[in-house]
Coordinates of C-alpha atoms and ligand atoms in Angstrom, one line a residue:
X1 CA 192.0 93.2 -122.8
X2 CA 194.9 93.8 -125.3
X3 CA 197.8 95.9 -124.2
X4 CA 198.1 98.4 -127.1
X5 CA 196.1 99.4 -130.1
X6 CA 198.3 97.6 -132.7
X7 CA 197.9 94.3 -130.7
X8 CA 194.1 94.9 -130.5
X9 CA 193.9 95.4 -134.2
X10 CA 195.9 92.3 -135.0
X11 CA 192.8 90.2 -135.7
X12 CA 191.6 92.5 -138.6
X13 CA 194.2 90.9 -141.0
X14 CA 193.3 91.5 -144.6
X15 CA 190.6 94.1 -144.2
X16 CA 191.3 97.6 -145.4
X17 CA 192.7 99.8 -142.6
X18 CA 193.7 102.9 -144.4
X19 CA 192.9 104.8 -147.6
X20 CA 195.7 107.2 -148.3
X21 CA 197.3 108.8 -151.4
X22 CA 194.7 107.1 -153.6
X23 CA 195.2 103.5 -152.5
X24 CA 194.2 101.2 -149.7
X25 CA 196.4 99.5 -147.1
X26 CA 195.3 96.4 -145.2
X27 CA 195.7 95.8 -141.5
X28 CA 198.4 93.2 -142.4
X29 CA 200.3 95.8 -144.4
X30 CA 200.0 98.2 -141.5
X31 CA 201.3 95.7 -139.0
X32 CA 204.2 94.8 -141.3
X33 CA 205.1 98.5 -141.8
X34 CA 204.8 99.2 -138.0
X35 CA 207.1 96.2 -137.3
X36 CA 209.6 97.5 -139.8
X37 CA 209.4 101.0 -138.3
X38 CA 209.8 99.6 -134.8
X39 CA 212.9 97.6 -135.8
X40 CA 214.6 100.6 -137.3
X41 CA 213.7 102.8 -134.3
X42 CA 215.1 100.1 -131.9
X43 CA 218.3 100.0 -133.9
X44 CA 219.4 96.8 -132.1
X45 CA 218.1 97.6 -128.7
X46 CA 215.4 95.5 -127.1
X47 CA 213.0 98.3 -125.9
X48 CA 212.8 102.1 -126.3
X49 CA 211.6 102.1 -122.7
X50 CA 209.2 105.1 -123.2
X51 CA 211.9 107.2 -124.9
X52 CA 210.1 110.1 -126.7
X53 CA 210.0 109.9 -130.5
X54 CA 208.8 113.2 -132.0
X55 CA 207.3 112.9 -135.5
X56 CA 206.4 115.3 -138.2
X57 CA 204.3 113.3 -140.7
X58 CA 201.2 114.4 -142.6
X59 CA 198.0 112.3 -142.2
X60 CA 198.7 109.2 -144.2
X61 CA 199.5 105.5 -144.0
X62 CA 203.1 106.6 -143.1
X63 CA 201.8 108.5 -140.1
X64 CA 200.0 105.5 -138.6
X65 CA 202.9 103.2 -139.4
X66 CA 205.2 105.6 -137.6
X67 CA 202.8 105.9 -134.6
X68 CA 202.4 102.2 -134.3
X69 CA 206.1 101.6 -134.9
X70 CA 206.9 103.8 -131.9
X71 CA 204.3 102.0 -129.8
X72 CA 205.6 98.5 -130.9
X73 CA 209.2 99.6 -130.0
X74 CA 208.0 100.6 -126.5
X75 CA 208.4 104.4 -127.2
X76 CA 206.3 107.4 -126.5
X77 CA 204.8 109.0 -129.6
X78 CA 205.0 112.8 -129.8
X79 CA 203.1 114.0 -132.9
X80 CA 204.1 117.5 -134.1
X81 CA 201.8 120.0 -135.8
X82 CA 202.6 120.3 -139.5
X83 CA 202.2 124.1 -139.8
X84 CA 204.1 125.1 -136.7
X85 CA 207.2 127.2 -137.3
X86 CA 210.6 125.8 -136.4
X87 CA 210.7 127.7 -133.2
X88 CA 207.6 125.8 -131.9
X89 CA 208.8 122.5 -133.2
X90 CA 212.1 123.0 -131.4
X91 CA 210.3 123.9 -128.2
X92 CA 208.3 120.6 -128.3
X93 CA 211.2 118.5 -129.2
X94 CA 213.3 119.9 -126.4
X95 CA 210.5 119.9 -123.8
X96 CA 209.7 116.3 -124.6
X97 CA 213.4 115.5 -124.5
X98 CA 212.9 113.5 -127.7
X99 CA 215.6 111.0 -128.3
X100 CA 214.6 110.4 -131.9
X101 CA 212.9 112.5 -134.5
X102 CA 211.0 111.1 -137.5
X103 CA 209.9 113.2 -140.5
X104 CA 208.4 112.4 -143.9
X105 CA 211.1 113.0 -146.6
X106 CA 209.7 116.3 -147.7
X107 CA 209.6 117.7 -144.2
X108 CA 213.0 116.4 -143.1
X109 CA 214.8 119.6 -144.1
X110 CA 212.7 121.6 -141.8
X111 CA 213.5 119.6 -138.7
X112 CA 217.1 118.5 -139.5
X113 CA 218.7 121.6 -138.0
X114 CA 216.8 121.0 -134.7
X115 CA 217.8 117.4 -134.6
X116 CA 221.4 118.3 -135.3
X117 CA 221.8 120.9 -132.6
X118 CA 220.2 118.5 -130.1
X119 CA 222.4 115.7 -131.3
X120 CA 219.4 113.3 -131.8
X121 CA 218.9 110.8 -134.6
X122 CA 216.6 111.9 -137.5
X123 CA 215.0 109.1 -139.5
X124 CA 212.7 109.6 -142.5
X125 CA 209.5 107.6 -142.9
X126 CA 211.0 106.2 -146.1
X127 CA 213.9 104.8 -144.0
X128 CA 211.5 103.5 -141.4
X129 CA 209.5 101.5 -143.9
X130 CA 212.5 100.0 -145.7
X131 CA 213.8 98.1 -142.7
X132 CA 213.9 94.4 -141.8
X133 CA 211.7 92.8 -139.3
X134 CA 213.2 92.2 -135.8
X135 CA 212.1 91.1 -132.4
X136 CA 209.8 93.5 -130.5
X137 CA 209.3 94.1 -126.8
X138 CA 206.1 93.3 -124.8
X139 CA 204.5 96.6 -123.9
X140 CA 202.4 96.8 -120.8
X141 CA 199.2 98.9 -121.0
X142 CA 200.1 101.1 -118.1
X143 CA 203.2 102.4 -119.9
X144 CA 203.3 105.9 -121.4
X145 CA 202.2 105.9 -125.1
X146 CA 201.7 109.5 -126.3
X147 CA 202.5 113.1 -125.5
X148 CA 200.2 115.7 -127.1
X149 CA 201.0 119.4 -126.5
X150 CA 198.3 121.7 -125.2
X151 CA 198.2 125.3 -124.2
X152 CA 197.3 126.3 -120.7
X153 CA 197.0 129.3 -118.4
X154 CA 200.5 128.9 -117.2
X155 CA 203.5 129.5 -119.5
X156 CA 204.3 127.5 -122.6
X157 CA 202.3 124.5 -123.9
X158 CA 202.5 121.4 -121.7
X159 CA 202.9 117.8 -122.8
X160 CA 199.8 115.7 -121.9
X161 CA 201.0 112.2 -121.3
X162 CA 198.5 109.4 -121.9
X163 CA 199.2 105.7 -121.3
X164 CA 198.1 102.9 -123.7
X165 CA 195.4 102.0 -121.3
X166 CA 194.0 105.5 -121.2
X167 CA 194.0 105.7 -125.0
X168 CA 192.2 102.4 -125.3
X169 CA 189.7 103.5 -122.6
X170 CA 189.0 106.6 -124.6
X171 CA 188.6 104.5 -127.7
X172 CA 186.4 101.8 -126.1
X173 CA 184.0 104.4 -124.7
X174 CA 183.4 105.8 -128.2
X175 CA 183.3 102.3 -129.9
X176 CA 180.5 101.5 -127.5
X177 CA 178.6 104.8 -127.5
X178 CA 178.7 105.4 -131.2
X179 CA 178.5 101.8 -132.3
X180 CA 181.6 101.7 -134.5
X181 CA 181.6 98.6 -136.7
X182 CA 184.1 97.0 -139.1
X183 CA 181.8 98.2 -141.9
X184 CA 182.5 101.8 -141.1
X185 CA 184.6 104.0 -143.3
X186 CA 185.7 107.2 -141.5
X187 CA 186.8 110.4 -143.4
X188 CA 189.7 112.1 -141.6
X189 CA 190.2 115.8 -142.5
X190 CA 191.4 116.9 -139.0
X191 CA 195.1 117.4 -138.1
X192 CA 196.8 114.6 -136.3
X193 CA 198.4 116.5 -133.5
X194 CA 195.2 116.5 -131.4
X195 CA 193.0 113.8 -129.8
X196 CA 190.0 114.7 -132.0
X197 CA 191.8 113.4 -135.1
X198 CA 194.1 110.9 -133.4
X199 CA 191.8 109.1 -131.0
X200 CA 188.2 109.8 -132.1
X201 CA 188.8 109.2 -135.8
X202 CA 191.9 107.2 -136.5
X203 CA 192.3 105.0 -133.3
X204 CA 188.6 104.3 -133.1
X205 CA 188.4 103.3 -136.8
X206 CA 191.4 101.0 -136.5
X207 CA 190.4 99.5 -133.1
X208 CA 187.1 98.5 -134.6
X209 CA 188.4 97.0 -137.9
X210 CA 186.9 99.8 -139.9
X211 CA 188.7 101.8 -142.7
X212 CA 190.0 105.3 -142.3
X213 CA 190.3 107.5 -145.3
X214 CA 193.0 110.1 -144.6
X215 CA 193.2 113.5 -146.2
X216 CA 196.2 115.8 -145.7
X217 CA 194.0 118.6 -144.3
X218 CA 190.5 120.1 -144.7
X219 CA 189.3 121.3 -148.1
X220 CA 185.6 122.0 -148.5
X221 CA 185.3 120.9 -152.1
X222 CA 187.3 117.7 -151.6
X223 CA 185.3 116.9 -148.4
X224 CA 182.0 117.4 -150.2
X225 CA 183.1 115.2 -153.0
X226 CA 184.0 112.4 -150.6
X227 CA 180.8 112.8 -148.6
X228 CA 178.9 112.6 -151.9
X229 CA 180.7 109.5 -153.0
X230 CA 178.6 107.1 -150.9
X231 CA 181.7 105.5 -149.5
X232 CA 181.9 107.3 -146.2
X233 CA 179.9 106.3 -143.1
X234 CA 181.4 108.4 -140.3
X235 CA 182.5 112.1 -140.3
X236 CA 183.9 114.2 -137.5
X237 CA 184.8 117.9 -137.5
X238 CA 185.0 121.1 -135.5
X239 CA 182.2 123.8 -135.9
X240 CA 184.4 126.0 -138.2
X241 CA 184.6 123.1 -140.7
X242 CA 180.8 122.6 -140.7
X243 CA 180.4 126.3 -141.3
X244 CA 182.7 126.1 -144.3
X245 CA 180.9 123.0 -145.6
X246 CA 177.6 124.9 -145.3
X247 CA 179.1 127.9 -147.3
X248 CA 180.4 125.6 -150.0
X249 CA 177.0 123.9 -150.3
X250 CA 175.3 127.2 -150.6
X251 CA 177.6 128.2 -153.4
X252 CA 176.5 125.2 -155.5
X253 CA 173.7 125.2 -158.1
X254 CA 170.3 123.8 -156.9
X255 CA 170.7 120.4 -158.6
X256 CA 174.1 119.8 -157.2
X257 CA 172.9 120.9 -153.8
X258 CA 170.2 118.2 -154.0
X259 CA 172.8 115.6 -154.9
X260 CA 175.1 116.6 -152.1
X261 CA 172.3 116.6 -149.5
X262 CA 171.0 113.3 -150.5
X263 CA 174.4 111.7 -150.3
X264 CA 175.3 113.3 -147.0
X265 CA 172.0 112.1 -145.5
X266 CA 173.2 108.5 -146.0
X267 CA 176.1 108.8 -143.6
X268 CA 175.7 106.8 -140.4
X269 CA 177.2 109.4 -138.0
X270 CA 178.3 113.0 -138.1
X271 CA 179.9 114.4 -135.0
X272 CA 180.9 118.0 -133.9
X273 CA 183.2 118.9 -131.1
X274 CA 186.3 120.7 -129.8
X275 CA 184.4 123.9 -129.5
X276 CA 180.8 125.0 -128.9
X277 CA 178.6 124.2 -131.9
X278 CA 176.4 127.3 -132.6
X279 CA 172.8 126.4 -132.7
X280 CA 172.4 128.1 -136.1
X281 CA 175.1 125.8 -137.5
X282 CA 173.4 122.7 -136.1
X283 CA 170.1 123.9 -137.6
X284 CA 171.5 124.7 -141.0
X285 CA 173.3 121.4 -141.2
X286 CA 170.1 119.6 -140.3
X287 CA 168.3 121.5 -143.1
X288 CA 171.0 120.6 -145.6
X289 CA 171.7 117.0 -144.7
X290 CA 169.0 115.8 -142.4
X291 CA 171.6 115.1 -139.7
X292 CA 171.3 116.5 -136.2
X293 CA 175.0 116.8 -135.5
X294 CA 176.0 114.7 -132.6
X295 CA 177.8 117.1 -130.3
X296 CA 180.2 115.8 -127.7
X297 CA 182.6 117.4 -125.2
X298 CA 186.2 116.4 -124.7
X299 CA 189.7 117.6 -123.8
X300 CA 193.3 116.5 -124.6
X301 CA 193.7 115.4 -121.0
X302 CA 190.7 113.1 -120.9
X303 CA 189.7 112.2 -124.4
X304 CA 185.9 112.5 -124.6
X305 CA 183.8 112.8 -121.5
X306 CA 180.2 113.8 -122.5
X307 CA 178.2 113.0 -125.5
X308 CA 174.8 113.3 -127.0
X309 CA 173.3 109.9 -127.7
X310 CA 173.7 108.0 -131.0
X311 CA 170.1 106.9 -130.7
X312 CA 167.6 109.2 -129.0
X313 CA 167.2 112.9 -128.7
X314 CA 170.2 115.1 -129.5
X315 CA 169.7 118.4 -127.9
X316 CA 171.0 121.6 -129.5
X317 CA 173.4 123.5 -127.1
X318 CA 173.8 120.4 -124.9
X319 CA 176.7 118.0 -124.8
X320 CA 174.6 115.2 -123.3
X321 CA 175.7 112.7 -120.7
X322 CA 178.9 110.9 -119.5
X323 CA 180.3 108.3 -121.8
X324 CA 180.6 104.7 -120.6
X325 CA 183.0 104.4 -117.6
X326 CA 183.5 108.2 -117.4
X327 CA 182.4 109.9 -114.2
X328 CA 181.8 113.7 -114.1
X329 CA 180.7 116.1 -111.4
X330 CA 180.1 119.8 -111.1
X331 CA 181.7 121.6 -108.1
X332 CA 181.9 125.0 -106.6
X333 CA 185.1 126.8 -105.7
X334 CA 185.7 124.7 -102.6
X335 CA 185.2 121.4 -104.5
X336 CA 181.8 120.8 -103.1
X337 CA 179.2 119.4 -105.6
X338 CA 176.6 121.9 -106.7
X339 CA 172.9 121.3 -107.1
X340 CA 171.1 120.4 -110.3
X341 CA 170.7 123.6 -112.3
X342 CA 173.6 125.4 -110.6
X343 CA 176.7 126.2 -112.7
X344 CA 179.9 124.6 -111.5
X345 CA 183.4 123.6 -112.7
X346 CA 183.3 120.3 -114.5
X347 CA 185.5 117.6 -113.0
X348 CA 186.2 114.2 -114.6
X349 CA 187.4 110.8 -113.3
X350 CA 187.9 107.5 -115.0
X351 CA 190.2 105.2 -116.9
X352 CA 190.3 107.7 -119.8
X353 CA 192.1 110.4 -117.8
X354 CA 195.8 111.2 -118.6
X355 CA 198.7 110.2 -116.5
X356 CA 200.5 113.6 -116.0
X357 CA 201.8 116.7 -117.6
X358 CA 205.2 115.8 -118.9
X359 CA 207.9 116.7 -116.3
X360 CA 205.6 119.2 -114.6
X361 CA 204.8 117.7 -111.2
X362 CA 203.3 120.9 -109.8
X363 CA 201.0 121.5 -112.8
X364 CA 199.9 117.9 -112.6
X365 CA 199.1 118.1 -108.9
X366 CA 197.2 121.4 -109.4
X367 CA 195.1 119.8 -112.2
X368 CA 193.5 117.3 -109.8
X369 CA 191.3 117.7 -106.8
X370 CA 190.7 114.5 -104.7
X371 CA 191.4 112.3 -107.7
X372 CA 189.2 114.3 -110.0
X373 CA 190.6 116.1 -113.1
X374 CA 189.6 119.8 -113.1
X375 CA 188.8 120.7 -116.6
X376 CA 188.6 124.5 -116.2
X377 CA 185.3 124.4 -118.0
X378 CA 182.1 125.7 -116.4
X379 CA 178.9 123.6 -117.1
X380 CA 175.4 123.2 -115.8
X381 CA 173.1 120.1 -115.6
X382 CA 169.8 121.1 -117.0
X383 CA 166.9 118.7 -117.5
X384 CA 169.3 115.8 -117.1
X385 CA 171.8 117.0 -119.7
X386 CA 175.0 118.9 -119.5
X387 CA 175.6 122.2 -121.1
X388 CA 179.0 123.9 -121.4
X389 CA 179.0 127.5 -120.3
X390 CA 182.6 128.5 -121.0
X391 CA 186.1 128.5 -119.5
X392 CA 186.9 129.6 -116.0
X393 CA 189.9 131.4 -117.4
X394 CA 189.6 134.4 -119.8
X395 CA 193.1 133.6 -121.0
X396 CA 192.2 130.4 -122.8
X397 CA 191.0 131.0 -126.3
X398 CA 189.4 128.5 -128.7
X399 CA 189.8 129.4 -132.4
X400 CA 188.8 127.0 -135.1
X401 CA 189.0 124.1 -132.6
X402 CA 192.6 125.0 -131.6
X403 CA 193.1 126.0 -127.9
X404 CA 195.5 128.8 -127.5
X405 CA 196.8 130.7 -124.4
X406 CA 196.5 134.5 -124.4
X407 CA 199.4 134.6 -122.0
X408 CA 201.7 132.7 -124.3
X409 CA 200.9 134.9 -127.2
X410 CA 201.4 138.1 -125.1
X411 CA 204.8 136.8 -124.0
X412 CA 205.9 136.5 -127.6
X413 CA 204.4 139.8 -128.7
X414 CA 206.2 141.6 -125.9
X415 CA 209.5 140.7 -127.6
X416 CA 208.5 142.7 -130.7
X417 CA 210.6 145.8 -130.8
X418 CA 207.6 148.2 -131.3
X419 CA 205.6 146.7 -128.5
X420 CA 205.8 148.2 -125.0
X421 CA 202.9 146.2 -123.5
X422 CA 200.0 144.1 -124.8
X423 CA 196.9 142.2 -124.0
X424 CA 195.5 139.3 -126.1
X425 CA 191.8 138.3 -125.9
X426 CA 189.5 136.0 -127.8
X427 CA 186.8 138.0 -129.5
X428 CA 183.6 136.2 -130.5
X429 CA 183.7 135.4 -134.2
X430 CA 181.2 133.6 -136.5
X431 CA 183.9 131.8 -138.5
X432 CA 186.4 130.9 -135.8
X433 CA 184.3 130.8 -132.7
X434 CA 186.8 133.2 -131.2
X435 CA 189.4 135.3 -133.0
X436 CA 192.8 136.0 -131.4
X437 CA 192.9 139.8 -131.0
X438 CA 195.8 141.9 -129.7
X439 CA 195.7 145.3 -128.1
X440 CA 199.1 147.0 -127.8
X441 CA 200.8 150.0 -126.3
X442 CA 203.7 151.0 -128.5
X443 CA 207.1 152.2 -127.6
X444 CA 207.7 155.9 -128.1
X445 CA 207.9 156.8 -131.8
X446 CA 207.1 153.2 -133.0
X447 CA 204.4 152.3 -135.5
X448 CA 202.8 148.9 -136.1
X449 CA 200.2 147.5 -138.5
X450 CA 198.4 144.2 -138.2
X451 CA 200.2 142.9 -141.3
X452 CA 203.6 143.7 -139.8
X453 CA 202.7 142.1 -136.5
X454 CA 201.2 139.0 -138.1
X455 CA 204.1 138.3 -140.4
X456 CA 206.5 138.8 -137.5
X457 CA 204.4 136.5 -135.3
X458 CA 204.1 133.8 -138.0
X459 CA 207.8 133.0 -137.6
X460 CA 207.4 132.5 -133.9
X461 CA 204.0 131.0 -133.4
X462 CA 201.7 128.4 -134.9
X463 CA 199.3 130.0 -137.5
X464 CA 196.2 129.8 -135.2
X465 CA 198.1 131.9 -132.5
X466 CA 198.8 134.7 -134.9
X467 CA 196.6 137.8 -134.1
X468 CA 193.8 138.4 -136.6
X469 CA 193.0 141.8 -135.2
X470 CA 195.1 144.6 -133.7
X471 CA 194.3 147.9 -131.9
X472 CA 196.9 150.3 -130.9
X473 CA 196.0 152.1 -127.7
X474 CA 197.7 154.9 -125.6
X475 CA 197.1 152.8 -122.5
X476 CA 195.5 149.4 -121.9
X477 CA 192.4 149.4 -119.7
X478 CA 193.4 148.6 -116.2
X479 CA 191.7 148.3 -112.8
X480 CA 192.6 150.2 -109.6
X481 CA 195.3 147.6 -108.9
X482 CA 196.9 148.3 -112.3
X483 CA 195.9 144.9 -113.7
X484 CA 194.7 144.8 -117.3
X485 CA 191.0 144.2 -117.5
X486 CA 190.4 141.7 -120.3
X487 CA 186.6 142.3 -120.8
X488 CA 187.4 146.0 -121.4
X489 CA 190.2 145.0 -123.8
X490 CA 187.7 142.8 -125.8
X491 CA 185.4 145.9 -126.0
X492 CA 188.2 147.7 -127.9
X493 CA 187.4 145.4 -130.8
X494 CA 183.9 146.6 -131.1
X495 CA 182.3 143.2 -130.4
X496 CA 181.4 142.1 -126.9
X497 CA 183.5 139.2 -125.7
X498 CA 181.8 135.8 -125.7
X499 CA 179.7 135.8 -122.5
X500 CA 181.6 133.9 -119.8
X501 CA 180.3 133.0 -116.4
X502 CA 182.1 134.8 -113.6
X503 CA 184.1 132.2 -111.7
X504 CA 181.1 131.3 -109.6
Ligands
MLC601 C1 194.4 128.0 -139.5 N1 194.4 129.3 -139.3 C2 193.7 129.5 -138.2 C3 193.3 128.3 -137.7 N2 193.7 127.3 -138.6 N3 193.4 130.7 -137.5 C4 192.7 130.6 -136.4 N4 192.3 129.4 -135.9 C5 192.6 128.2 -136.5 N5 192.1 127.1 -136.0 C6 195.1 130.4 -140.0 C7 195.8 129.9 -141.2 O1 197.1 129.6 -140.9 C8 195.6 131.1 -142.2 O2 196.5 132.2 -141.7 C9 194.3 131.6 -141.9 O3 194.0 131.2 -140.5 C10 193.2 130.9 -142.8 O4 193.7 129.7 -143.1 P1 192.8 128.6 -143.8 O5 193.6 128.0 -144.9 O6 191.5 129.1 -144.1 O7 192.7 127.5 -142.6 P2 192.8 126.0 -142.7 O8 194.2 125.6 -142.9 O9 191.8 125.6 -143.7 O10 192.4 125.6 -141.2 C11 191.2 125.8 -140.7 C12 190.7 124.5 -140.0 C13 191.8 124.0 -139.0 C14 189.4 124.8 -139.2 C15 190.5 123.4 -141.0 O11 192.1 125.1 -138.1 C16 191.5 122.8 -138.3 O12 191.7 121.7 -138.8 N6 191.0 122.9 -137.0 C17 190.8 121.8 -136.2 C18 191.7 121.7 -135.0 C19 191.5 120.5 -134.2 O13 191.5 119.3 -134.6 N7 191.2 120.7 -132.9 C20 190.9 119.6 -132.0 C21 191.6 119.8 -130.6 S1 191.4 118.5 -129.5 P3 197.1 133.2 -142.8 O14 197.9 134.0 -141.9 O15 197.9 132.4 -143.7 O16 195.9 133.9 -143.4 C22 190.1 119.0 -128.6 C23 189.4 118.1 -127.7 C24 188.1 117.8 -128.3 O17 189.7 120.1 -128.7 O18 187.1 118.0 -127.6 O19 188.1 117.4 -129.5
AMP602 P1 191.9 121.0 -126.0 O1 192.4 121.4 -124.7 O2 192.5 121.5 -127.2 O3 191.8 119.5 -125.9 O4 190.4 121.5 -126.0 C1 189.5 121.1 -125.0 C2 188.5 122.2 -124.7 O5 187.7 122.4 -125.9 C3 187.6 122.0 -123.6 O6 188.2 122.2 -122.3 C4 186.4 122.9 -123.9 O7 186.7 124.2 -123.5 C5 186.4 122.9 -125.4 N1 185.4 122.0 -126.0 C6 185.5 120.7 -126.4 N2 184.3 120.3 -126.9 C7 183.4 121.3 -126.6 C8 182.0 121.4 -126.9 N3 181.3 120.5 -127.5 N4 181.4 122.6 -126.5 C9 182.1 123.5 -125.9 N5 183.5 123.5 -125.7 C10 184.1 122.3 -126.1

């Protein structure tokens, strides 16, 4: 088995690897560009020896050339979210202890002050891809390959470290289960700071010799145009995106609708994940395209774990069965397996599981029980298929496929001069799944509107963490111990909180 993805893809040669910015790039061109990038990153050294290289590059040929360049040079790739404000970028660069920062030329200005204060080298993708070709190190599969930041119940986002072997295990499970082939052409509209876009779409396409068409972000009209082109065979998205595609289809004239539906029906595979797919969305999509969306379940720490079948019955509301070589179990609070039909916490084991939270030994230790990774998701096995019931923690919110920590947002909101105390909850929402909502107690004499709070928060937090609703209260609801009761906070927004199972 090859050590890293670029080595695995070496045999695809002259085939098209990437469509980006209106042109195609072959696997050979990608390998060449990655070798150039690696040589520039190495700057005369023989091996980056897992040094972290943070990169801020939109989805494009340059993104993959940078990622592969980092891997070929023996470094650890740290993809940064494009729309995060400088404060968050700085946090990730510092936490990862990045020794190098790469940015596309148009984004370099944003990140230069951070690189300068940290005294690290900043290289643009233009510089990376203008270099010579030098000798490259041999990279063992067990070495660290990537750090993806993820929010948790404790403090600031943590870096999830995956090895080359874990990434390829995640890829291989999907290649097998979803029957990827060199004839596939995947459409990427997802961001490339998460495993959904990075692993499931880009790495899978490139490991199988398929082509990946990369868009800078999601746009409903542009996506429909490409789905209608007949070129695309594989599409993956979060439920919020399917909802927007449905709305765009419904806004079309009847004849155009028929064209779009007929073209979409010809795709080989359409997948939904990263958040629960509402049954109404699944049903409507089936009416429009004939596709029963293949819903699967995953997490940054493990890649994908459960999936409905490619062939055979896809059950609405279910996430199917374990992927090849992935083991799962449901346990009670003591770690004892629960009976069929009884809810339990989902635990995962297998070659797909991450190595560690970056420089957080305690958090890593706490995330495992007897060698099993504790997902923090509750699930139940019903009629031989798994169904996800919700999180064990009320403080984890999923909005538009982005996981956010209520506690992290609260910590930031508490530094607002008008805020005395606050509580953040996820409120069920048809568009976003859950909507980040803040209840605040104000300081004496202070006033605060949602617009004021949101524009202040936008400078400090990624857009998906910015509250979309605000209520000002005299006092937050608390229990007898003085602890804020989140279900009561959610009720302040007039909509019941998404039903969550009690811990057990
Ligand atoms: C953007 N906004 C969001 C948001 N994304 N708010 C809440 N939740 C989100 N996810 C903000 C915008 O900044 C903007 O703020 C307002 O909401 C509306 O913006 P928009 O232009 O309509 O949003 P858009 O940029 O189109 O983004 C929506 C989206 C995007 C759904 C396309 O969020 C997205 O790509 N989500 C997918 C994330 C993903 O890949 N997750 C996978 C995680 S891995 P304002 O203030 O300007 O109005 C994982 C494991 C697994 O979960 O199983 O896959
Ligand atoms: P992340 O930590 O951003 O990787 O998000 C992973 C989380 O997304 C999981 O722990 C689940 O809570 C949620 N998730 C992913 N896929 C699904 C799904 N199909 N149904 C319900 N929740 C999901």
